[in-house]
Short mmCIF file of C-alpha atoms and ligand atoms in Angstrom, two decimals:
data_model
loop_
_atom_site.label_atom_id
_atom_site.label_comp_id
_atom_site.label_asym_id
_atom_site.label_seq_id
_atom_site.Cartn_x
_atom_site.Cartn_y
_atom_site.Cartn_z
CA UNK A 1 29.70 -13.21 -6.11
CA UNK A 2 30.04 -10.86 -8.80
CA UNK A 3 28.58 -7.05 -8.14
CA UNK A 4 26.10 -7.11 -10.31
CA UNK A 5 23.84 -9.38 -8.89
CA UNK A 6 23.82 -8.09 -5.93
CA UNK A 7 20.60 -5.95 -4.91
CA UNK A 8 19.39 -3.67 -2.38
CA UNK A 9 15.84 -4.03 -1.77
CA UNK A 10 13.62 -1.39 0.82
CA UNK A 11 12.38 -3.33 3.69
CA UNK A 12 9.31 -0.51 3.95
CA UNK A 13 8.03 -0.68 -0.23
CA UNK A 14 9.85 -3.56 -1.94
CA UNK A 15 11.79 -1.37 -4.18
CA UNK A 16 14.83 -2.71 -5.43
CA UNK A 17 18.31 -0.75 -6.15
CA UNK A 18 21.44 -2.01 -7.75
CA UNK A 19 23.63 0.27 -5.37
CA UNK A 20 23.02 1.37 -1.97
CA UNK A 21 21.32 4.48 -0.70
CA UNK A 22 20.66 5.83 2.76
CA UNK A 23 17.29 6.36 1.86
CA UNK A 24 14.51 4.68 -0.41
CA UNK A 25 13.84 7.29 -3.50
CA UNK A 26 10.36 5.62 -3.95
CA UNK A 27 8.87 5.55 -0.14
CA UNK A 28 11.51 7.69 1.49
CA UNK A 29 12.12 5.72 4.28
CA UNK A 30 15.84 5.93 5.82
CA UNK A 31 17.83 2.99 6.40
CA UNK A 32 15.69 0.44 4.84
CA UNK A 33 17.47 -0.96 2.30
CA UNK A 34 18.90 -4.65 2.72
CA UNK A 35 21.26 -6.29 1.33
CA UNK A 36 19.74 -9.30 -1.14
CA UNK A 37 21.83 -11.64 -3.60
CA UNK A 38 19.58 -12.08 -5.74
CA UNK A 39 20.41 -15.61 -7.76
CA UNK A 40 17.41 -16.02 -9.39
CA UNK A 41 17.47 -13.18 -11.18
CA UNK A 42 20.50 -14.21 -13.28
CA UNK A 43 18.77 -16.94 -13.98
CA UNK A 44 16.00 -15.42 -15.78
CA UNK A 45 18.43 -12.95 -17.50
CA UNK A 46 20.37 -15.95 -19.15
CA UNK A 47 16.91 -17.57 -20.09
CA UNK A 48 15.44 -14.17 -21.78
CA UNK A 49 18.52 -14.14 -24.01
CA UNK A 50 17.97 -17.45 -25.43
CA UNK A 51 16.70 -17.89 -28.61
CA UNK A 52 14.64 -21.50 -28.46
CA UNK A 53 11.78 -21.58 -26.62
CA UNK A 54 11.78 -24.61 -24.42
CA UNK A 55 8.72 -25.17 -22.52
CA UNK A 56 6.27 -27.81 -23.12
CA UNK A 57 2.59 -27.60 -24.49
CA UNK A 58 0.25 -26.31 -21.69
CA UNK A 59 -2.86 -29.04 -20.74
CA UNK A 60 -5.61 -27.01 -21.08
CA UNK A 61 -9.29 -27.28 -20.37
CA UNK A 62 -13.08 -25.98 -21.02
CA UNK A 63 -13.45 -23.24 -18.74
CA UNK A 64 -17.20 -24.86 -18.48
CA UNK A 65 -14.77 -28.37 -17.39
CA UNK A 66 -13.07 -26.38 -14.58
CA UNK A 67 -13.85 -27.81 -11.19
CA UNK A 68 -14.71 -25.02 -8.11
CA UNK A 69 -14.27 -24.91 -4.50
CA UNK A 70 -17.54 -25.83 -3.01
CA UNK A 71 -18.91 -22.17 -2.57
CA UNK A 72 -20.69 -23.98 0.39
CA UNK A 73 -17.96 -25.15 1.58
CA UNK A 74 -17.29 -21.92 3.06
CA UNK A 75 -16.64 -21.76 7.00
CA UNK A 76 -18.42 -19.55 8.93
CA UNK A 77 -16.29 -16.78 10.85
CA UNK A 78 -19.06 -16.41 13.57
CA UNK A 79 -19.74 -12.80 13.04
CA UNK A 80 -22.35 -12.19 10.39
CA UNK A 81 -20.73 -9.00 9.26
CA UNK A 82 -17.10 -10.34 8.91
CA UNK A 83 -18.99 -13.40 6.81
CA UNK A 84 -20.37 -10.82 4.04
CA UNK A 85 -16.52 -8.48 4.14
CA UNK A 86 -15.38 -11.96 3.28
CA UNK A 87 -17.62 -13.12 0.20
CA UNK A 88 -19.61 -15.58 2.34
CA UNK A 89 -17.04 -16.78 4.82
CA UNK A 90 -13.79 -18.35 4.22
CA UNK A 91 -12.96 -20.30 1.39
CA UNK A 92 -11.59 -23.46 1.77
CA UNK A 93 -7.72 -23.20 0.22
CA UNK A 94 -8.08 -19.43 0.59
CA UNK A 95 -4.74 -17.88 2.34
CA UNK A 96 -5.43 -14.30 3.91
CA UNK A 97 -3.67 -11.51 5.65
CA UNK A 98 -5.21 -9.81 8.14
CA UNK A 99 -3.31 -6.36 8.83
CA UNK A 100 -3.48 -4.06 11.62
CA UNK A 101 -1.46 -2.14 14.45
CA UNK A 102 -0.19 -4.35 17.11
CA UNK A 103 -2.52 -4.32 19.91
CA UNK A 104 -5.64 -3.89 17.89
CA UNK A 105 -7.41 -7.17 18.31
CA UNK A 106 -6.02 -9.56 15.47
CA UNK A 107 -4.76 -12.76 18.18
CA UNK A 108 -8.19 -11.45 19.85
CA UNK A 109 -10.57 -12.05 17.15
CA UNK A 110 -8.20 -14.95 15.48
CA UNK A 111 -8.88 -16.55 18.39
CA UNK A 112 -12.52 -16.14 18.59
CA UNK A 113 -13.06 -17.20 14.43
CA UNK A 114 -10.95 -20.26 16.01
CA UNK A 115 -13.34 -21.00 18.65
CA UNK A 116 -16.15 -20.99 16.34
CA UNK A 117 -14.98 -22.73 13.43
CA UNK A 118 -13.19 -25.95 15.91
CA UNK A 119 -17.06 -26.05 16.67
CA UNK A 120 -17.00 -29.07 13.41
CA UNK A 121 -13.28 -28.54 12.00
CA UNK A 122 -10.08 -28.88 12.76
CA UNK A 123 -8.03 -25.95 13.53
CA UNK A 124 -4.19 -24.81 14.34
CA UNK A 125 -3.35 -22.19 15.91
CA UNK A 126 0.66 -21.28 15.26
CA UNK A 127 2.14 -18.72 17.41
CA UNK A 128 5.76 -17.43 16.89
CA UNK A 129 4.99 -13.97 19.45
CA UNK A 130 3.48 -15.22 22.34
CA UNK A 131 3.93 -18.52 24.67
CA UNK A 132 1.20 -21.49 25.32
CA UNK A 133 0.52 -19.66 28.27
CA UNK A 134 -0.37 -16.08 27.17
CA UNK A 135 -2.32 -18.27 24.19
CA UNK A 136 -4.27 -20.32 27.01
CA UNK A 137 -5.38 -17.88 29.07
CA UNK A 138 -6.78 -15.48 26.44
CA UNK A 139 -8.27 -19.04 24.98
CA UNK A 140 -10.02 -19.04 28.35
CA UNK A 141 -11.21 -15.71 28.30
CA UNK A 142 -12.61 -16.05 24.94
CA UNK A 143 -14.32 -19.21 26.04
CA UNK A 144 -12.23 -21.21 22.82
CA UNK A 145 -10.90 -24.33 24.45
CA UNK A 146 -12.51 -27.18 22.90
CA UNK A 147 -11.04 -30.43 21.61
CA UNK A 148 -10.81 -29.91 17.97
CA UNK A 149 -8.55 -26.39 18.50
CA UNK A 150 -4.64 -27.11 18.41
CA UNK A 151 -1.78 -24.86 19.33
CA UNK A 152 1.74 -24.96 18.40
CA UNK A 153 4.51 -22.87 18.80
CA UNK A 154 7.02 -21.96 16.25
CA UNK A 155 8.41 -19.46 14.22
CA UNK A 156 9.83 -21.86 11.47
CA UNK A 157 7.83 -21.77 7.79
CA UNK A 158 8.97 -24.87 6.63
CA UNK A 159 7.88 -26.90 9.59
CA UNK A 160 4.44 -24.93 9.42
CA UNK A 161 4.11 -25.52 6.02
CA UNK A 162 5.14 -29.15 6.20
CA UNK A 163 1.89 -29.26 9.10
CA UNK A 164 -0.21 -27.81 6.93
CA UNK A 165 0.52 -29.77 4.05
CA UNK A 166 -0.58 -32.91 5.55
CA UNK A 167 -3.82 -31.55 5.57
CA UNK A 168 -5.05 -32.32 8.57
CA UNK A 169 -6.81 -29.33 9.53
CA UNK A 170 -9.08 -27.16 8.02
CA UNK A 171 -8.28 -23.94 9.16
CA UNK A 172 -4.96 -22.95 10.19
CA UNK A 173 -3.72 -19.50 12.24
CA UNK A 174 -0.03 -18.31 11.84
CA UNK A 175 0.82 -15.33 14.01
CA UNK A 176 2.33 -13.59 12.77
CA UNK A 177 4.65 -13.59 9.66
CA UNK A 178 6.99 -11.22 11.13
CA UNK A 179 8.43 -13.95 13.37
CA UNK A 180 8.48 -16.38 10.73
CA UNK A 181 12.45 -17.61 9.89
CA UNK A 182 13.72 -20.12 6.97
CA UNK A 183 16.95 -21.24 8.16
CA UNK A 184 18.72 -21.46 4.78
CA UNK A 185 18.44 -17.28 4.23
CA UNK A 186 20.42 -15.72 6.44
CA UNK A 187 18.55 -11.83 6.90
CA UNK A 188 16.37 -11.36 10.37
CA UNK A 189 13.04 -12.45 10.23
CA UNK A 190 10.52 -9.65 9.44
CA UNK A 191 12.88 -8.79 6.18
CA UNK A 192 11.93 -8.51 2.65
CA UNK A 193 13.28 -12.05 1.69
CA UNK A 194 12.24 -13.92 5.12
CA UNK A 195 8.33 -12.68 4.76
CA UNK A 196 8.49 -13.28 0.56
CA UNK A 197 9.34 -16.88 0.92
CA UNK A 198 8.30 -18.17 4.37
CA UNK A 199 4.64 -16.57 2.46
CA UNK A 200 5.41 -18.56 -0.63
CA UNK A 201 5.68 -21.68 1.33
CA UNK A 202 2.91 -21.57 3.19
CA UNK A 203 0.65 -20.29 0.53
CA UNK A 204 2.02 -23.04 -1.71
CA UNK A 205 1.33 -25.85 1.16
CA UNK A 206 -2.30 -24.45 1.43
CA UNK A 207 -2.77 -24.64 -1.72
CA UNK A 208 -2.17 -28.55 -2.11
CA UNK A 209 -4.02 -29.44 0.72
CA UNK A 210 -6.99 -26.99 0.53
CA UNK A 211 -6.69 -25.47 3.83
CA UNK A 212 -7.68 -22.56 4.72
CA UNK A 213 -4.57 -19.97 6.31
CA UNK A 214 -5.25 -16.80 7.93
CA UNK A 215 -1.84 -14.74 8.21
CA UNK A 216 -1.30 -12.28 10.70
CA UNK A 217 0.79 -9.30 9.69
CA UNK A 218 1.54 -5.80 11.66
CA UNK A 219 1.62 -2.97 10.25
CA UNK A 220 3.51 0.31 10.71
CA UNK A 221 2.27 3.56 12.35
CA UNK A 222 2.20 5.56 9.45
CA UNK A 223 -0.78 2.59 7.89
CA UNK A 224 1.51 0.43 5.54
CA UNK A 225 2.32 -3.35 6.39
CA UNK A 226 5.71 -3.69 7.33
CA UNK A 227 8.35 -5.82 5.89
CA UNK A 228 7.72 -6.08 1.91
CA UNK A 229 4.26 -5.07 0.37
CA UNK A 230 5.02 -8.41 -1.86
CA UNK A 231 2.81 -10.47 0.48
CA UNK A 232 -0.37 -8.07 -0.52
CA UNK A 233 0.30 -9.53 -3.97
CA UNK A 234 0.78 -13.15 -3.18
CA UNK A 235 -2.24 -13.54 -1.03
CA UNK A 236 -6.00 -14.43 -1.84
CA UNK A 237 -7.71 -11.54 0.72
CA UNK A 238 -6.55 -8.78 2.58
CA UNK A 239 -7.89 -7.46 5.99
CA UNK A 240 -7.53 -4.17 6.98
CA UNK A 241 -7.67 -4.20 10.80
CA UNK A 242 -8.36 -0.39 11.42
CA UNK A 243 -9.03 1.85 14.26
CA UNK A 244 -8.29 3.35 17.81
CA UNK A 245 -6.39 1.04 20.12
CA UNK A 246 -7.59 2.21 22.86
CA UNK A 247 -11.13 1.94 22.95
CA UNK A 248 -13.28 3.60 20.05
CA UNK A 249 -14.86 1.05 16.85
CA UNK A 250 -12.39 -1.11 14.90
CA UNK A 251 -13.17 -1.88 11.34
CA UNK A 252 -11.81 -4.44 9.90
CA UNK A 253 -12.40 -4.30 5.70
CA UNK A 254 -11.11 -5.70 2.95
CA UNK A 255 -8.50 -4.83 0.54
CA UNK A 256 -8.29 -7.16 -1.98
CA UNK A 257 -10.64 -9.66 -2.06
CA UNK A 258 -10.11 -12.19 -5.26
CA UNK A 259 -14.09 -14.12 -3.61
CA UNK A 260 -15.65 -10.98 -3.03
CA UNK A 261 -16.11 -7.38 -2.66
CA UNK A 262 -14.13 -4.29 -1.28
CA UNK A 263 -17.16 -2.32 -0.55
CA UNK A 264 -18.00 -4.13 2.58
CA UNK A 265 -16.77 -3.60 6.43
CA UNK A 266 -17.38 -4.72 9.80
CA UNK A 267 -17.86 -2.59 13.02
CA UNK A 268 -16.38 -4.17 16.03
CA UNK A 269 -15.99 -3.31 19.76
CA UNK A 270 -13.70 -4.40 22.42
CA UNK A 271 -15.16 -5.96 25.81
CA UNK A 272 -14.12 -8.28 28.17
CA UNK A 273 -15.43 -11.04 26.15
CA UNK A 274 -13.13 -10.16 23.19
CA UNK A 275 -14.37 -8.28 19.93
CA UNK A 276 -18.23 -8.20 19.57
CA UNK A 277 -20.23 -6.68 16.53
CA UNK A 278 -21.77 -3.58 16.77
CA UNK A 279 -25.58 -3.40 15.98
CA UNK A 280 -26.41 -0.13 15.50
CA UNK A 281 -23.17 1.83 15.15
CA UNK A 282 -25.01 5.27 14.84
CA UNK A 283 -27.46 4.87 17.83
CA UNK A 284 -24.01 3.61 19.87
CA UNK A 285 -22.24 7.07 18.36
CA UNK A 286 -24.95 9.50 18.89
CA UNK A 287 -25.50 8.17 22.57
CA UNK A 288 -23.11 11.20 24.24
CA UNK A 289 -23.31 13.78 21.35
CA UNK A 290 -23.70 16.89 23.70
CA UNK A 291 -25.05 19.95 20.91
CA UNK A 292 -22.43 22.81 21.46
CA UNK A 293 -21.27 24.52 18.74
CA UNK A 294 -18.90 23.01 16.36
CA UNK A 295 -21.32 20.06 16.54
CA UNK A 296 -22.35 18.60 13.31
CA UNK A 297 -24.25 15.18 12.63
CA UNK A 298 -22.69 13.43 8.85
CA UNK A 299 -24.03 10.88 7.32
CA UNK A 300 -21.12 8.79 5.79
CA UNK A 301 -20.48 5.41 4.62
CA UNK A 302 -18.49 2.89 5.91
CA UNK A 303 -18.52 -0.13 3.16
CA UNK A 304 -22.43 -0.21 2.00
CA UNK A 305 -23.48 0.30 5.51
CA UNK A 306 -25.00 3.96 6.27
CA UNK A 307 -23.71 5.27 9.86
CA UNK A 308 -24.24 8.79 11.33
CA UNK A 309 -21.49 10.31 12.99
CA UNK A 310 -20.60 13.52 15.39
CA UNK A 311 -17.71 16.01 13.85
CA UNK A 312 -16.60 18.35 16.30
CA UNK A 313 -14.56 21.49 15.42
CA UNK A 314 -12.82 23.60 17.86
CA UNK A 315 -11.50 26.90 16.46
CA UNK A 316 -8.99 29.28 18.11
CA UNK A 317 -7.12 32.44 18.12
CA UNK A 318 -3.80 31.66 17.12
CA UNK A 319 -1.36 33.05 19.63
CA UNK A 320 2.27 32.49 18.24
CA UNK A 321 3.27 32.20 14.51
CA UNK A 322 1.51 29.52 12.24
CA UNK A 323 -2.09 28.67 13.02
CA UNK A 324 -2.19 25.43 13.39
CA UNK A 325 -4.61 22.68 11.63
CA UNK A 326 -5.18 19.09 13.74
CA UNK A 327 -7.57 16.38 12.37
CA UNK A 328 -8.67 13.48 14.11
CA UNK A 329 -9.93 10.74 12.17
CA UNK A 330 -9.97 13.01 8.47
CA UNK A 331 -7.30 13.54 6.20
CA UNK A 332 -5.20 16.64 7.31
CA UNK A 333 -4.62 17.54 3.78
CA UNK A 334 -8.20 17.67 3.23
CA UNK A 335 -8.68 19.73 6.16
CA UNK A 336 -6.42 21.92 4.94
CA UNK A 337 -7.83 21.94 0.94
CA UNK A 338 -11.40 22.83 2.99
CA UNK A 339 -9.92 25.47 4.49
CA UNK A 340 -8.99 27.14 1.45
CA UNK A 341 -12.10 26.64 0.07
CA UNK A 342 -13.85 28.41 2.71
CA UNK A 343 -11.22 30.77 3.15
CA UNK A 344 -11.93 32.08 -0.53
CA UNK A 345 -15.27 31.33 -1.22
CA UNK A 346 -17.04 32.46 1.70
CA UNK A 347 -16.43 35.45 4.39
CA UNK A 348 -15.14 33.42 7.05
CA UNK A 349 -11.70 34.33 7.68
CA UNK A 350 -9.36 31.26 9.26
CA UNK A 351 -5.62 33.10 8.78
CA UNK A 352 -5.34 33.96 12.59
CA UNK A 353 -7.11 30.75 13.68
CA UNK A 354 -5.77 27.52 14.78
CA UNK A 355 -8.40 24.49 13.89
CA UNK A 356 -9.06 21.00 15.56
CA UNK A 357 -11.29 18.79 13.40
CA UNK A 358 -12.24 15.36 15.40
CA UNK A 359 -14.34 12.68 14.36
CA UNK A 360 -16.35 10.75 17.51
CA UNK A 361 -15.52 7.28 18.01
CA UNK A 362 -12.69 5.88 16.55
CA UNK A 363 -13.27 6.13 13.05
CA UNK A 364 -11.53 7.47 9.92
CA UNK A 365 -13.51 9.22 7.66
CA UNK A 366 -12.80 7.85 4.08
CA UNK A 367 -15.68 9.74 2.33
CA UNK A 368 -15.36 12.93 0.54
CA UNK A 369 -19.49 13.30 1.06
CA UNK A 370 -18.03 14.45 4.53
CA UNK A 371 -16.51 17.69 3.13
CA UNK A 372 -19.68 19.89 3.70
CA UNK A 373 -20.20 18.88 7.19
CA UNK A 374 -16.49 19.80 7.94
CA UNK A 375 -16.91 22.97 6.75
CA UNK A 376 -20.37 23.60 8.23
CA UNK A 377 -18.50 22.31 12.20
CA UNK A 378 -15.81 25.06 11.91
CA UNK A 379 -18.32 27.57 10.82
CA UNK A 380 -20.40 26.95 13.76
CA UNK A 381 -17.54 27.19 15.74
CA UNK A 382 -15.88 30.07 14.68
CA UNK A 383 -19.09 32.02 15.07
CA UNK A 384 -19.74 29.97 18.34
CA UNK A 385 -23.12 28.90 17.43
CA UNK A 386 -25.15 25.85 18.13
CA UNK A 387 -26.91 24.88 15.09
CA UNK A 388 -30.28 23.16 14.97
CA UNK A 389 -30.46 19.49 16.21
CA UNK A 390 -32.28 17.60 13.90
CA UNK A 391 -30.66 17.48 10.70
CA UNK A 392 -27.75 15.71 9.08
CA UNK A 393 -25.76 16.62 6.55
CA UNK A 394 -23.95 15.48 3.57
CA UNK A 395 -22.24 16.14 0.21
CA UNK A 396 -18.71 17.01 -1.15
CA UNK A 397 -17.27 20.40 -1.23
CA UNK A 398 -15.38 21.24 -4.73
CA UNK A 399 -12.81 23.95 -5.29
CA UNK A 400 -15.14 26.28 -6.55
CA UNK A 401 -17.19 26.12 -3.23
CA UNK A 402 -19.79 24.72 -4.90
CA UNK A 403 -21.78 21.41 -3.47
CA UNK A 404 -21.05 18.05 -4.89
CA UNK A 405 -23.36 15.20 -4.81
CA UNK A 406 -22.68 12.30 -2.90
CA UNK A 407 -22.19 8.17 -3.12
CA UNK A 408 -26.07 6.51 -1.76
CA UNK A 409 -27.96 9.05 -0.92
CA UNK A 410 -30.99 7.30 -0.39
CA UNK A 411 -28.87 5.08 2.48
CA UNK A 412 -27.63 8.20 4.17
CA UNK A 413 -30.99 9.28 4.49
CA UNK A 414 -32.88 6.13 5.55
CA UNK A 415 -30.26 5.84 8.08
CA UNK A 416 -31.03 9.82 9.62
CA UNK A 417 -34.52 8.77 9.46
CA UNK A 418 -34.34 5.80 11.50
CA UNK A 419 -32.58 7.92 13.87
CA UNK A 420 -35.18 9.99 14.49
CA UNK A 421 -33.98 13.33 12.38
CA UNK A 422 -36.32 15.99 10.64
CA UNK A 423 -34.00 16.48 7.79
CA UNK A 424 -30.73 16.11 5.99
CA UNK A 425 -28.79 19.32 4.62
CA UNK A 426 -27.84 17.73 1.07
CA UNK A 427 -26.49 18.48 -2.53
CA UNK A 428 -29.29 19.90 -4.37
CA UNK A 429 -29.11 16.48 -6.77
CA UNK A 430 -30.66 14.76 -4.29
CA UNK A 431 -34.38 14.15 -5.01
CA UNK A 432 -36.13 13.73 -1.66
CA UNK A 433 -38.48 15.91 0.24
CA UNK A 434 -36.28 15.03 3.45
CA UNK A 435 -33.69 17.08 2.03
CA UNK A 436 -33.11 20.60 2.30
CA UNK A 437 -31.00 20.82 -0.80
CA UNK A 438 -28.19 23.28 -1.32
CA UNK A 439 -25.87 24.20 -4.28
CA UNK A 440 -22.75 26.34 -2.84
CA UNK A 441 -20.30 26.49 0.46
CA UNK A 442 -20.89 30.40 1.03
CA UNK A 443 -25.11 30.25 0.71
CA UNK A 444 -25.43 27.70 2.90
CA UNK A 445 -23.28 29.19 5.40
CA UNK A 446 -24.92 32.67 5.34
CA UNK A 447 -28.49 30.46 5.85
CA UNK A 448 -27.04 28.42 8.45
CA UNK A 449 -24.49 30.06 10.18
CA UNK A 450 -25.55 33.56 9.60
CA UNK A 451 -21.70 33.91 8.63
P1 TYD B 1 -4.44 -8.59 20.82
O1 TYD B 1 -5.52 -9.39 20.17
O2 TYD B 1 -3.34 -9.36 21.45
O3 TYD B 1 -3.83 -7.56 19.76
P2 TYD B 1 -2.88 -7.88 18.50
O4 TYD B 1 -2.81 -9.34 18.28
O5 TYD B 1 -3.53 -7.16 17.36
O6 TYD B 1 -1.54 -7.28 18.79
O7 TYD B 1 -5.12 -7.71 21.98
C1 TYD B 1 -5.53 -6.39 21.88
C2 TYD B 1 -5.94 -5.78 23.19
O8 TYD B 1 -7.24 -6.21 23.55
C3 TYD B 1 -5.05 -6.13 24.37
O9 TYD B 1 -4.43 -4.94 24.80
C4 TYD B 1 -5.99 -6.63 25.43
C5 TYD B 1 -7.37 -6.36 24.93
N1 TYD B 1 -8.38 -7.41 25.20
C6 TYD B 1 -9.62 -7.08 25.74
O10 TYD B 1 -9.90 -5.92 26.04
N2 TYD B 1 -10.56 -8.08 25.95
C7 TYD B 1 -10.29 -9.37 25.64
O11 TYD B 1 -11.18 -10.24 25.85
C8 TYD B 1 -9.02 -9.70 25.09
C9 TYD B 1 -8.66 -11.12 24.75
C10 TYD B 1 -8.10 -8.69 24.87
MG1 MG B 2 -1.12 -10.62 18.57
#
């Protein structure tokens, strides 16, 4: 085969190179190029160079003519939350990929959407990881042996998408893609070209028969699904699985969602009856907040859903070169922008001080309304003062020091009233008589903090 159709193509990104390279220019990841031949791409080169166009007329319709998918036709996952992330449950012919760290709970909670949808459909479970046994006793556990749930084991795509095509289930489970092979390529499965086209299959075999697939795919430590991001593109909805392994609230959230929103998420827990919804997330995180200094209460977001959570901040002396900066559950390059802020904005000085930043419970702070209560936790602690108890606080720190309003106030504060709080420290945009409002960093620090 002649050089030039030869391609490299990073098993981390999907980036393709015509010559090889020890690492990937675009992701930087080392070693993760693969050798591809990529035939179909001469193809297409031939056919862009020709100068008749040879298709035939498209057959096309009324968009008022076009048929849908029977929007109550959706199947119920069994968790109320997981049903709104979704759109309303899953959508018949819908293929999804739910992502996450191995060990998180995606066979767990697979499992349990099984047990509850083989309630009145038919289901298959495919497993290419782990035996009938492993599968049967966490089926027991979960309480998800009934007569309408199937298992199978296998790690080949075409004979899983051949199953599926018959159509004779409604909802089928393949876990995970990473195992899945087509014998005629010959790269390990897991690789850029195994996952691209064992996912084409099956999302082509759903399609024709209307079923409903839920892909399992792990993702790497560092947060991005391994093997080729391709599959993000070819798929209907993507799950973010998210959270601590080991104990702590997992969120799972979506994406991409082509039936529904991306503002939505769903708060689970881990117990020995698998995953179970949590109720009242803020009550559940408040329950061991001890008030030492360093202690502040936010009021973030997580989808639409208000929830109050405990930053801690532990600041000290630095005894040997660099201080060092650790975050928890916020972005570290955040942590460090924050510290600049205050650093040159305010009085506090942080050069000769090492600070830990950790967010109670699990979760990962995706909202820059958290910024002020960040900087208000390593205030307290560097001046090793317990602040007041019954307020929460809010907002977005800009470069200037200067207070930034926020995404929903009005949640945020319903939420700290439920909760029992007096009032919420806020950006001064916020109409409410709940909030004490404040405009800049280094004012709110000398009348809090006395700093
Ligand atoms: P698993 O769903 O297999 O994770 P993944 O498929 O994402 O790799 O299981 C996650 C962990 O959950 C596993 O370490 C065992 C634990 N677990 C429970 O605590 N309770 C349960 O009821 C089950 C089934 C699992
Ligand atoms: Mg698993």
């Amino acid at each position: 085969m002649a050089k030039s159709h030869m391609l490299f193509s990073c098993q981390q990104c999907g980036a393709t190179y015509k010559n090889w390279t020890g690492r990937c220019n675009k992701c930087g990841a080392w070693s993760s190029l693969i050798q591809q031949f990529d035939d179909d791409s001469r193809e297409e080169k031939s056919a862009v160079g020709r100068s008749q166009i040879s298709g035939r007329e498209l057959n096309f319709v009324s968009i008022k003519d076009l048929s849908t998918s029977d929007e109550k036709n959706r199947l119920s996952t069994g968790f109320d939350d997981l049903n709104i992330v979704l759109g309303g449950g899953i959508l018949p012919g819908s293929v999804m990929l739910l992502a996450g760290q191995p060990g998180i709970g995606k066979s767990t909670i697979l499992m349990q959407i099984c047990a509850e949808v083989a309630k009145t459909k038919n289901v298959l479970y495919v497993s290419g990881e782990e035996s009938a046994g492993q599968v049967k006793l966490r089926a027991i556990r979960l309480g998800a042996e009934s007569d309408n749930l199937k298992f199978a084991s296998s790690t080949s795509a075409n004979d899983i998408a051949k199953t599926i095509e018959t159509g004779g289930f409604d909802l089928v489970i393949v876990d995970s893609i990473q195992t899945l092979t087509i014998a005629e390529i010959a790269s390990a499965p897991g690789g850029i070209s195994q996952v691209t086209n064992c996912g084409n299959l099956i999302i082509r075999a759903a399609k024709i028969s209307e079923t409903a697939v839920i892909i399992v795919g792990h993702v790497t430590k560092e947060g991005t699904l391994a093997g080729p991001k391709i599959l993000e593109h070819l798929v209907d909805v993507v799950l973010n699985f998210e959270g601590d392994r080991y104990g702590g609230f997992k969120i799972i959230r979506a994406i991409k969602n082509r039936f529904g929103s991306t503002t939505e998420a769903a708060i689970f827990e881990m117990n020995q009856q698998g995953l179970t919804e949590v109720e009242n997330p803020s009550a559940a995180l408040l329950a061991e907040r001890q008030n030492t200094d360093g202690s502040i209460i936010l009021a973030t977001l997580e989808g639409t859903r208000p929830i109050l959570v405990e930053i801690q901040a532990l600041v000290t002396p630095t005894n040997f070169g660099y201080p060092k900066r650790t975050a928890s559950g916020f972005d570290l390059n955040r942590l460090n922008l924050l510290i600049a802020v205050i650093e040159r904005r305010t009085k506090l000085k942080l050069n000769d001080k090492d600070v830990f930043i950790n967010v109670v419970g699990g979760l990962r702070l995706q909202d820059s309304a958290a910024d002020l209560a960040i900087c208000l936790a390593i205030a307290s602690a560097v001046a090793g003062r317990k602040l007041s108890e019954d307020f929460v606080v809010f907002g977005e720190v800009g470069l200037g020091g200067e207070v930034r309003s926020a995404f929903r106030p009005d949640q945020r504060i319903s939420e700290a009233k439920k909760l029992g709080f007096a009032h919420a420290i806020a950006p001064s945009t916020v109409k409410d008589k709940f909030v004490i409002p404040v405009k800049d960093l280094r004012t709110t620090l000398i009348e809090y903090v006395n700093e």
